[in-house]
PDB file of C-alpha atoms and ligand atoms in Angstrom:
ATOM      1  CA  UNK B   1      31.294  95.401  61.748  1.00 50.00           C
ATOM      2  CA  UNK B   2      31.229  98.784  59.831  1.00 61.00           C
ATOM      3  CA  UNK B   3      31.909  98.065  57.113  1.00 67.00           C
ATOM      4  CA  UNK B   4      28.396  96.003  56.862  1.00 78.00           C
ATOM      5  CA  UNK B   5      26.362  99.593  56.405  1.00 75.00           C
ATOM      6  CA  UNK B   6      28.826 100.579  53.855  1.00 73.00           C
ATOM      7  CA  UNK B   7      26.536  99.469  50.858  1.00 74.00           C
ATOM      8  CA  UNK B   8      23.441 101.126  52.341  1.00 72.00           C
ATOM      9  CA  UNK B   9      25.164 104.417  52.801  1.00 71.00           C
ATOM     10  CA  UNK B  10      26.634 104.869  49.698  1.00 71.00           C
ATOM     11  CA  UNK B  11      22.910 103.547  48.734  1.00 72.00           C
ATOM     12  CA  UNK B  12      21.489 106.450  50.306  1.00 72.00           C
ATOM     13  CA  UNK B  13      24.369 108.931  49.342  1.00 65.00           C
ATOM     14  CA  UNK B  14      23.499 108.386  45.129  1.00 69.00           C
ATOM     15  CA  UNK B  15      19.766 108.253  45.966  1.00 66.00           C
ATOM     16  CA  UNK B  16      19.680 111.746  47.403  1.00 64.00           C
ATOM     17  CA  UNK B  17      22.104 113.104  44.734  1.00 60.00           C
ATOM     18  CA  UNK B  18      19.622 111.547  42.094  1.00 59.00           C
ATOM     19  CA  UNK B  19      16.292 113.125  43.647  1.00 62.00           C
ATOM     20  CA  UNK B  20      17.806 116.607  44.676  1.00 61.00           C
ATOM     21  CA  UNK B  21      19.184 116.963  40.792  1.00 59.00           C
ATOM     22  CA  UNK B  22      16.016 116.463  38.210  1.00 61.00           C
ATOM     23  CA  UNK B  23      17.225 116.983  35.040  1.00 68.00           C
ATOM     24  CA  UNK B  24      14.492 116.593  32.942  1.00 68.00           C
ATOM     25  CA  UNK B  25      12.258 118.919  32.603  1.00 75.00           C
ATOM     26  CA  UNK B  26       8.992 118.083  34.426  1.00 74.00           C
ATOM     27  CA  UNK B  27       6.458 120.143  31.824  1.00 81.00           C
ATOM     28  CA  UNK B  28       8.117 118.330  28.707  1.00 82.00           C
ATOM     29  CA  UNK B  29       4.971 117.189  26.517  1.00 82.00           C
ATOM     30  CA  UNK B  30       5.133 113.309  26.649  1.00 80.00           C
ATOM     31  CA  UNK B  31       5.378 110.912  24.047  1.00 78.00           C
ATOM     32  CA  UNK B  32       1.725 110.700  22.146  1.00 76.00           C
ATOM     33  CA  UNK B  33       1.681 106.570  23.012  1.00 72.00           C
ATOM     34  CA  UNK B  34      -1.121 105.174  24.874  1.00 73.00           C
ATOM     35  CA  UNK B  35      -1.423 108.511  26.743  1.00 75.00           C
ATOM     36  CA  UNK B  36      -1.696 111.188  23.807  1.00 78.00           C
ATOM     37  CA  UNK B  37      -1.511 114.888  25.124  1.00 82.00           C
ATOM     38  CA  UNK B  38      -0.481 116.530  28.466  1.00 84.00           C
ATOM     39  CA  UNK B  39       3.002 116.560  29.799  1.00 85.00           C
ATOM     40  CA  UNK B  40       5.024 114.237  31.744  1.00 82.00           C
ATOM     41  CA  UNK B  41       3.859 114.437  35.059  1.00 85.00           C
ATOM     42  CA  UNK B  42       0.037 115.744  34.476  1.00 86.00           C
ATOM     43  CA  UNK B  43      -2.033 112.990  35.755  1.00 86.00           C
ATOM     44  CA  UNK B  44      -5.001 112.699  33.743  1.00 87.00           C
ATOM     45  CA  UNK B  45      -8.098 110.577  34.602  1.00 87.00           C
ATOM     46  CA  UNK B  46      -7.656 106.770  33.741  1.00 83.00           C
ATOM     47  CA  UNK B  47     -10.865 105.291  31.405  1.00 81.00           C
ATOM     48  CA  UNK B  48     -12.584 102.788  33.075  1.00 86.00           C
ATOM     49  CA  UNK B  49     -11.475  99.418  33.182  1.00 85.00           C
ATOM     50  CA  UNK B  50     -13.576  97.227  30.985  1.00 88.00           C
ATOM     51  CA  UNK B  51     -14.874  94.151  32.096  1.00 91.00           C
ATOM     52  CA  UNK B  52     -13.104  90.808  30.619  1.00 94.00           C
ATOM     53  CA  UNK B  53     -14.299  89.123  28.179  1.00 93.00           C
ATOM     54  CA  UNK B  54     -16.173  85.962  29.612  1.00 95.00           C
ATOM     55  CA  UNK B  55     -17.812  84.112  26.136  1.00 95.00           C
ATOM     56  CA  UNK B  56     -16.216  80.606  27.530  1.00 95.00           C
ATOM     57  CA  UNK B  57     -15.543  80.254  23.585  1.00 96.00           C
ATOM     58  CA  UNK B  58     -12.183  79.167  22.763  1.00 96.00           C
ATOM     59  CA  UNK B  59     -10.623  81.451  20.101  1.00 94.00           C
ATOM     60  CA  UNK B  60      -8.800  80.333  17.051  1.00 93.00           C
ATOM     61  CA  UNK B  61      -5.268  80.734  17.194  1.00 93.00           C
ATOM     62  CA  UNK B  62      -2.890  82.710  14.539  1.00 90.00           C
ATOM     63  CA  UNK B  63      -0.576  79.795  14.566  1.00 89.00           C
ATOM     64  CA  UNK B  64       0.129  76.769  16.514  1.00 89.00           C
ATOM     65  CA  UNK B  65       2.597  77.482  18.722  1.00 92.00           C
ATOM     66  CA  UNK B  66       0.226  81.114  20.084  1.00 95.00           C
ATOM     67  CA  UNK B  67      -0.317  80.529  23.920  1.00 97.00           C
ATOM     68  CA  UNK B  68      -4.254  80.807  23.317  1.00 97.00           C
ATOM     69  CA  UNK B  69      -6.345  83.135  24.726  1.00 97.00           C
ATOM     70  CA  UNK B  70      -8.369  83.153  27.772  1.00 98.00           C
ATOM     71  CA  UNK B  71     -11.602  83.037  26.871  1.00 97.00           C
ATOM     72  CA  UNK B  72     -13.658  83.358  30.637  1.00 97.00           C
ATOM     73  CA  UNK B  73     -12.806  85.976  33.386  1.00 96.00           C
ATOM     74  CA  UNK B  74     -10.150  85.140  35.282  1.00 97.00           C
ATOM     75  CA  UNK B  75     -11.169  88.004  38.033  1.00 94.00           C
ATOM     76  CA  UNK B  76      -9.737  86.894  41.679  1.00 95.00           C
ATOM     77  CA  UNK B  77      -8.174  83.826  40.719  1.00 97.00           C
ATOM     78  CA  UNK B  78      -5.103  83.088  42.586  1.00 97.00           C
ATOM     79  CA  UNK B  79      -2.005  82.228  41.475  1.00 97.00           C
ATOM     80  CA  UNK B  80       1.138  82.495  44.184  1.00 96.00           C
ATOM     81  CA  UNK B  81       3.652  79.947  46.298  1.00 94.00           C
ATOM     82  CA  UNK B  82       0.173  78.640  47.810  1.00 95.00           C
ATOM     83  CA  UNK B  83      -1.716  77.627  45.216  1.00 96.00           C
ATOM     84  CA  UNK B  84      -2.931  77.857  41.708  1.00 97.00           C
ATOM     85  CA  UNK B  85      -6.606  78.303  40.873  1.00 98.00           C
ATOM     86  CA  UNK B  86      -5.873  77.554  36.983  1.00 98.00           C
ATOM     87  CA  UNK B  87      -4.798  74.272  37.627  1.00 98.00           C
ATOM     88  CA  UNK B  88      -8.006  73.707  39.735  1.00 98.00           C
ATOM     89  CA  UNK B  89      -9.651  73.302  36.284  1.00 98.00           C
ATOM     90  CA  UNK B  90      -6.886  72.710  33.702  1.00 98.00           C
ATOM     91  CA  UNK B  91      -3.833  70.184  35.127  1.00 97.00           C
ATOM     92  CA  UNK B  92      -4.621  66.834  34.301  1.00 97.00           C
ATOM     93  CA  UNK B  93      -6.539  65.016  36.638  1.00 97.00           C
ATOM     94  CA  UNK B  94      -8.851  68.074  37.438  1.00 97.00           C
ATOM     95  CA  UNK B  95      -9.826  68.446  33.609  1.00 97.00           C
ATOM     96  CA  UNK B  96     -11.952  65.711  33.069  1.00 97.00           C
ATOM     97  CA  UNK B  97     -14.283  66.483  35.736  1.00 98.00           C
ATOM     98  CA  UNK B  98     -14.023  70.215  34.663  1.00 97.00           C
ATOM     99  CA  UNK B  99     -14.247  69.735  31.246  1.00 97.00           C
ATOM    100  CA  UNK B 100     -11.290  72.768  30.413  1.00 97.00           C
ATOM    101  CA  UNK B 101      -8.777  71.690  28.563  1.00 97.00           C
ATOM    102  CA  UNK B 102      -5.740  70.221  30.196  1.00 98.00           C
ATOM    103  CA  UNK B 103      -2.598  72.167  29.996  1.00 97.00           C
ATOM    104  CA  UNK B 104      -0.534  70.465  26.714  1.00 95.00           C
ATOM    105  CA  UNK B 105       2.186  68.314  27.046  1.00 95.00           C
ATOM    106  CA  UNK B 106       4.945  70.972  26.761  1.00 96.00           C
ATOM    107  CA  UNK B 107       3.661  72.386  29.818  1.00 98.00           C
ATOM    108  CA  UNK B 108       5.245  69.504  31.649  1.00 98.00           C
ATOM    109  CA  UNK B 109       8.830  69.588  30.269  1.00 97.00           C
ATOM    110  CA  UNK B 110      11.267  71.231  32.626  1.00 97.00           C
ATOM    111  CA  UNK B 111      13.646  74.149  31.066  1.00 96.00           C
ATOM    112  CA  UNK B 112      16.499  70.644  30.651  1.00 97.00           C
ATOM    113  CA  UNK B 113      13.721  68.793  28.540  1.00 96.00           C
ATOM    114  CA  UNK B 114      13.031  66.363  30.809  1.00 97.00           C
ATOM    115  CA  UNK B 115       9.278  65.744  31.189  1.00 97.00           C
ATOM    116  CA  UNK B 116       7.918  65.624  34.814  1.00 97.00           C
ATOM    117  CA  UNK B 117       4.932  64.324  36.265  1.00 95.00           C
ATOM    118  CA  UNK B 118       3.225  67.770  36.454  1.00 95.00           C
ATOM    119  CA  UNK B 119       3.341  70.980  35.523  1.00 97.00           C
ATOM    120  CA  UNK B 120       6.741  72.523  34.837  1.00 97.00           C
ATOM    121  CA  UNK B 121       8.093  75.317  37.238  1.00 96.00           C
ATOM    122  CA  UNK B 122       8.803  77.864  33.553  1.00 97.00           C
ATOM    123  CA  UNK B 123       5.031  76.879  33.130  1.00 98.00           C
ATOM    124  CA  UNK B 124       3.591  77.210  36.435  1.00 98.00           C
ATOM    125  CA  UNK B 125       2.697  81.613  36.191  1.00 98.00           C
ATOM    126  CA  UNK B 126      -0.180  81.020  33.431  1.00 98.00           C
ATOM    127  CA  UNK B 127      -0.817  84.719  32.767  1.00 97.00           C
ATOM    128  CA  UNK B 128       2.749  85.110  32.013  1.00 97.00           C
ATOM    129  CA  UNK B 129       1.778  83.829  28.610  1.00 97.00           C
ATOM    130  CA  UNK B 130      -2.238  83.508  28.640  1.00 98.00           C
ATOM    131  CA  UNK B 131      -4.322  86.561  28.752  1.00 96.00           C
ATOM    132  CA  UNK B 132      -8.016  87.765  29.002  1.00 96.00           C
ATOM    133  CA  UNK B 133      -9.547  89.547  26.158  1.00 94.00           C
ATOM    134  CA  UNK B 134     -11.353  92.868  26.358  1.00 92.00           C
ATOM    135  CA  UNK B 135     -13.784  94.369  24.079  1.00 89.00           C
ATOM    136  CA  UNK B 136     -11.894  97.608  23.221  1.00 87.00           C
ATOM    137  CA  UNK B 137     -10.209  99.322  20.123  1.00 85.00           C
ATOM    138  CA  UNK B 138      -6.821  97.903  19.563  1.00 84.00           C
ATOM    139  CA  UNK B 139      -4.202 100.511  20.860  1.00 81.00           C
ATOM    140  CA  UNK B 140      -2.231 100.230  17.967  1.00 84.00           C
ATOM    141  CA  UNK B 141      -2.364  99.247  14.269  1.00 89.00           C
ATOM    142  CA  UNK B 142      -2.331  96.020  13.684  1.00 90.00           C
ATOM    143  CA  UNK B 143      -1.511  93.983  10.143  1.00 93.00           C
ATOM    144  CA  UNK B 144      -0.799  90.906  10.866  1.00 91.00           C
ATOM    145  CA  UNK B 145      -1.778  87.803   8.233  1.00 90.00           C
ATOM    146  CA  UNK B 146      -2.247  84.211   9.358  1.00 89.00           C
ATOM    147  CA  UNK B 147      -0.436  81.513   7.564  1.00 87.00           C
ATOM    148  CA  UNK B 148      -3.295  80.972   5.492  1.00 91.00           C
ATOM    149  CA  UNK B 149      -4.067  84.478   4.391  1.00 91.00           C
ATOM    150  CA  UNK B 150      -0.540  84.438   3.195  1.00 90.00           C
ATOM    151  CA  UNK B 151      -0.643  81.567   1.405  1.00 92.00           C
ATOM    152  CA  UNK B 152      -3.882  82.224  -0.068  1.00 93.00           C
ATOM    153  CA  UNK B 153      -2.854  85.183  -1.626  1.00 91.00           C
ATOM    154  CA  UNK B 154       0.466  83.714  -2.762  1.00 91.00           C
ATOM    155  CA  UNK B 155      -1.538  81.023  -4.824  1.00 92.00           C
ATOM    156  CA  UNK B 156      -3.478  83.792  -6.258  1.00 89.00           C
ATOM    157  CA  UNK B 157      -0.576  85.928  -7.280  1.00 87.00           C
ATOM    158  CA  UNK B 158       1.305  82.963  -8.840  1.00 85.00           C
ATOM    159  CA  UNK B 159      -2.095  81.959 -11.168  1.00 82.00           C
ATOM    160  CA  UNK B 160      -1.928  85.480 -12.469  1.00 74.00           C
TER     161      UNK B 160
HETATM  162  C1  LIG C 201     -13.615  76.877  37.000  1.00 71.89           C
HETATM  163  C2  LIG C 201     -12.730  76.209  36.070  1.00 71.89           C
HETATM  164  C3  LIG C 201     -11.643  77.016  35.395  1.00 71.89           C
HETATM  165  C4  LIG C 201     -10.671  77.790  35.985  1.00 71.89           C
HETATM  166  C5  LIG C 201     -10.460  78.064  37.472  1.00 71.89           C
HETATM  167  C6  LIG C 201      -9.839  78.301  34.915  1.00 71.89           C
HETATM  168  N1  LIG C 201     -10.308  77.843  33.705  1.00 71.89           N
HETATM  169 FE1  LIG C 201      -9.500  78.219  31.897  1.00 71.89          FE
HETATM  170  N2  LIG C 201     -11.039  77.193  30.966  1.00 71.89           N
HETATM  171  C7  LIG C 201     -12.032  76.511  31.634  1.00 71.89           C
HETATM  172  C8  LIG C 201     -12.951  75.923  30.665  1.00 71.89           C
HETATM  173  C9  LIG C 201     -14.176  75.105  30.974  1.00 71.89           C
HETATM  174  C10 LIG C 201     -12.456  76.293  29.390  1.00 71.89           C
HETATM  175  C11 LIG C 201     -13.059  75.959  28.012  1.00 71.89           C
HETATM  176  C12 LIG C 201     -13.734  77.175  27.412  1.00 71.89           C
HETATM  177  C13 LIG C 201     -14.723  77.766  28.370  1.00 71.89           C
HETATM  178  O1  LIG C 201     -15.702  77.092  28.716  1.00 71.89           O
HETATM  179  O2  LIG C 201     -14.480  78.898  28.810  1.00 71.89           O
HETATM  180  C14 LIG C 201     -11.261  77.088  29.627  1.00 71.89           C
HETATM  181  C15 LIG C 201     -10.470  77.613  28.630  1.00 71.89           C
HETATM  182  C16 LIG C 201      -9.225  78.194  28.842  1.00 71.89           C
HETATM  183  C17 LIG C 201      -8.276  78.541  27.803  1.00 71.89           C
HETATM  184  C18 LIG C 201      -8.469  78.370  26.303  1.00 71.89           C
HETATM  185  C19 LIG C 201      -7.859  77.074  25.819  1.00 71.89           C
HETATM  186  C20 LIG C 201      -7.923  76.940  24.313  1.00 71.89           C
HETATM  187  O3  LIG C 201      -7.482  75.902  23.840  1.00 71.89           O
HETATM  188  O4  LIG C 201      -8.384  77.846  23.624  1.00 71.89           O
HETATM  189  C21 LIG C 201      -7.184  79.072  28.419  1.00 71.89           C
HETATM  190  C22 LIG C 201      -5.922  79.580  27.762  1.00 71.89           C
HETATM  191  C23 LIG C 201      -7.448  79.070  29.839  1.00 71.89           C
HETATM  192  N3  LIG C 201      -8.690  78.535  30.060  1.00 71.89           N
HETATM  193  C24 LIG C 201      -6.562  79.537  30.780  1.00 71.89           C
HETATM  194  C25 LIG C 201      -6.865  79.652  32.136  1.00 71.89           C
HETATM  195  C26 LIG C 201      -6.010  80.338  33.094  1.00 71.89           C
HETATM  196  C27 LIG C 201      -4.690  80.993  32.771  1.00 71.89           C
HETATM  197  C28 LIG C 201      -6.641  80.254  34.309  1.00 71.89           C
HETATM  198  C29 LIG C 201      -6.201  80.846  35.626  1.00 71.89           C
HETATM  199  C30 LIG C 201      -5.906  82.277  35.656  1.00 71.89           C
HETATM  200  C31 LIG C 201      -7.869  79.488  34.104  1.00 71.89           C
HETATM  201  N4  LIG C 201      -7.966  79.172  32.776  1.00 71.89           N
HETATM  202  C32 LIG C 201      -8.744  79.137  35.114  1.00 71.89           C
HETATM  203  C33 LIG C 201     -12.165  76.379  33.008  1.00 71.89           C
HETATM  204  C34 LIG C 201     -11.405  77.047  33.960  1.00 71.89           C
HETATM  205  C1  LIG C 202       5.767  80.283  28.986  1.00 71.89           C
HETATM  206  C2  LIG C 202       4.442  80.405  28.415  1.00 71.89           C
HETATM  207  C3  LIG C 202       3.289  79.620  29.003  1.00 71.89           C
HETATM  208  C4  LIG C 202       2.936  79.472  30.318  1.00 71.89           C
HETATM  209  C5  LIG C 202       3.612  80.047  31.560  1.00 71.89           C
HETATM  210  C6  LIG C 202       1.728  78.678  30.312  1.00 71.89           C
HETATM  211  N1  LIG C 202       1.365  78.372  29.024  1.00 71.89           N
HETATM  212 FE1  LIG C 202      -0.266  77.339  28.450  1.00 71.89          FE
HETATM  213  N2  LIG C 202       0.345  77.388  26.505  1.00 71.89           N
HETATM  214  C7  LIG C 202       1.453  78.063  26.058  1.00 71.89           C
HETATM  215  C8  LIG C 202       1.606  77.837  24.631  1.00 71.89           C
HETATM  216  C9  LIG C 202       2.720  78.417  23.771  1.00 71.89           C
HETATM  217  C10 LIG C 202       0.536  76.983  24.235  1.00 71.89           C
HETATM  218  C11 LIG C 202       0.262  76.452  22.829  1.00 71.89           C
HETATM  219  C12 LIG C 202       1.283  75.434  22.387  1.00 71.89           C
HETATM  220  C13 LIG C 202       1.336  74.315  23.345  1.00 71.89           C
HETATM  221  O1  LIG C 202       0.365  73.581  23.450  1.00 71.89           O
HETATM  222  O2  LIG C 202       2.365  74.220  24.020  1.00 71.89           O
HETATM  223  C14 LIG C 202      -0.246  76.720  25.449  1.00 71.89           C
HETATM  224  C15 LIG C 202      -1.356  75.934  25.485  1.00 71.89           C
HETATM  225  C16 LIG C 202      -2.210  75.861  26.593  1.00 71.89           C
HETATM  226  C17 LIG C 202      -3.522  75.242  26.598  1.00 71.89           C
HETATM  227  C18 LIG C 202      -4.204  74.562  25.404  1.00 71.89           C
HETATM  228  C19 LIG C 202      -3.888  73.112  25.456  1.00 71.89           C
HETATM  229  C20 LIG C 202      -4.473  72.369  24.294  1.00 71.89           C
HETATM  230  O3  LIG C 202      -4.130  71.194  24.170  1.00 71.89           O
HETATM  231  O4  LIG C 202      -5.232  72.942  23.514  1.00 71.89           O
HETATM  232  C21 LIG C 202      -4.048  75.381  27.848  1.00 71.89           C
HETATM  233  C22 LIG C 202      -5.398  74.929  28.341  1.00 71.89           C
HETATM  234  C23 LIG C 202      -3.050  76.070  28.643  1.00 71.89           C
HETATM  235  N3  LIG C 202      -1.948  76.334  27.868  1.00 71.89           N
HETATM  236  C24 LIG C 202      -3.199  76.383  29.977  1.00 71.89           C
HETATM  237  C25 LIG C 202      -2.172  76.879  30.791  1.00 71.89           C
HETATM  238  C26 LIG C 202      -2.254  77.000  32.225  1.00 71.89           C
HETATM  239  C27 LIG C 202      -3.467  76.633  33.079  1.00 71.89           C
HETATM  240  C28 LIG C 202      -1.049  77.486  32.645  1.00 71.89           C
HETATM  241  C29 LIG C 202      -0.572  77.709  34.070  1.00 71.89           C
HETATM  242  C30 LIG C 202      -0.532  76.555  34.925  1.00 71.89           C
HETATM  243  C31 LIG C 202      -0.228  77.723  31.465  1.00 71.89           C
HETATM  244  N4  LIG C 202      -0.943  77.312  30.359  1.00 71.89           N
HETATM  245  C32 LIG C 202       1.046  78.282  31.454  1.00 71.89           C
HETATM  246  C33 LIG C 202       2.297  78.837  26.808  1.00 71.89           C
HETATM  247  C34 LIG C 202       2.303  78.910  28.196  1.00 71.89           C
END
């Protein structure tokens, strides 16, 4: 059949009309984000990587619903089609004898709302949603009030 590498070639036809025509220009500066300086294809020298944070502390959340925060290193733990080190620790029979916190209930309702007898397929990629903290300067500017900085100052405005 023929026809079958038709895909592929026309694959390979738009691929080398895309490389052999750049048109950008490859010394534009690039955008000041979380690279200021340089130009867009000057490679500059990554900072280090910082280690995680690793207090075993659990943080407060900003409001109920916030996926909380890692608060050990999660360096070389596994999580793939053969296994998941998390739930080593956190599913629900480990967590006793582990003493982490088991994964909540809405961790075993399915994406149809029906509740299973462990953890939930959407919920089974943990670091899709929980992440490691690192002692570093926030990247950008954050203002952000918790519910009860809000309503604290609302009470105070409305004595006034
Ligand atoms: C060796 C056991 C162990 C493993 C493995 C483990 N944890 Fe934990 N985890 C704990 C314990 C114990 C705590 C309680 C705080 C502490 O001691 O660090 C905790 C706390 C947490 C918390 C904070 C919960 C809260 O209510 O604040 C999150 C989130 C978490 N772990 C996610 C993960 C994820 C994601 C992974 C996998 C990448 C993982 N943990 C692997 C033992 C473990
Ligand atoms: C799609 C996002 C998402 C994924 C994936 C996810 N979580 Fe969560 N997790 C949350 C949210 C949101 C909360 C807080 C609200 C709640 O309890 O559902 C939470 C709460 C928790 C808590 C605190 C439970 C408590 O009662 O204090 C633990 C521990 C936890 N998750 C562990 C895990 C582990 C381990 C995995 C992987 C097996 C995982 N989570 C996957 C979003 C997620």
């Amino acid at each position: 059949m023929k026809f079958r590498l038709l895909p592929l070639t026309l694959l390979a036809v738009i691929g080398l009309a895309v490389a052999a025509e750049p048109n950008y220009p490859l010394d534009a500066p690039a955008p000041d984000g979380r690279r200021p300086g340089g130009t867009l294809t000057q490679e500059f020298t990554p900072p280090p990587l910082r280690d995680e944070e690793n207090k075993d502390l659990r943080r407060e959340r900003n409001y109920p619903e916030q996926p909380p925060t890692i608060p050990h290193t999660i360096r070389g733990y596994q999580v793939d089609t053969n296994g998941n080190r998390c739930l080593a620790c956190h599913s629900r029979a480990n967590s006793a004898r582990t003493q982490a916190p088991m994964i909540s209930i809405t961790h075993f309702t399915d994406r149809d709302s029906q509740t299973l007898g462990t953890v939930a397929p959407r919920r089974y990629f943990c670091t899709q949603c929980h992440v490691v903290q690192h002692d570093v300067k926030p990247l950008v500017q954050n203002d952000f009030e918790n519910i009860d900085e809000l309503l604290y100052r609302e009470t105070e405005q409305a004595e006034q």
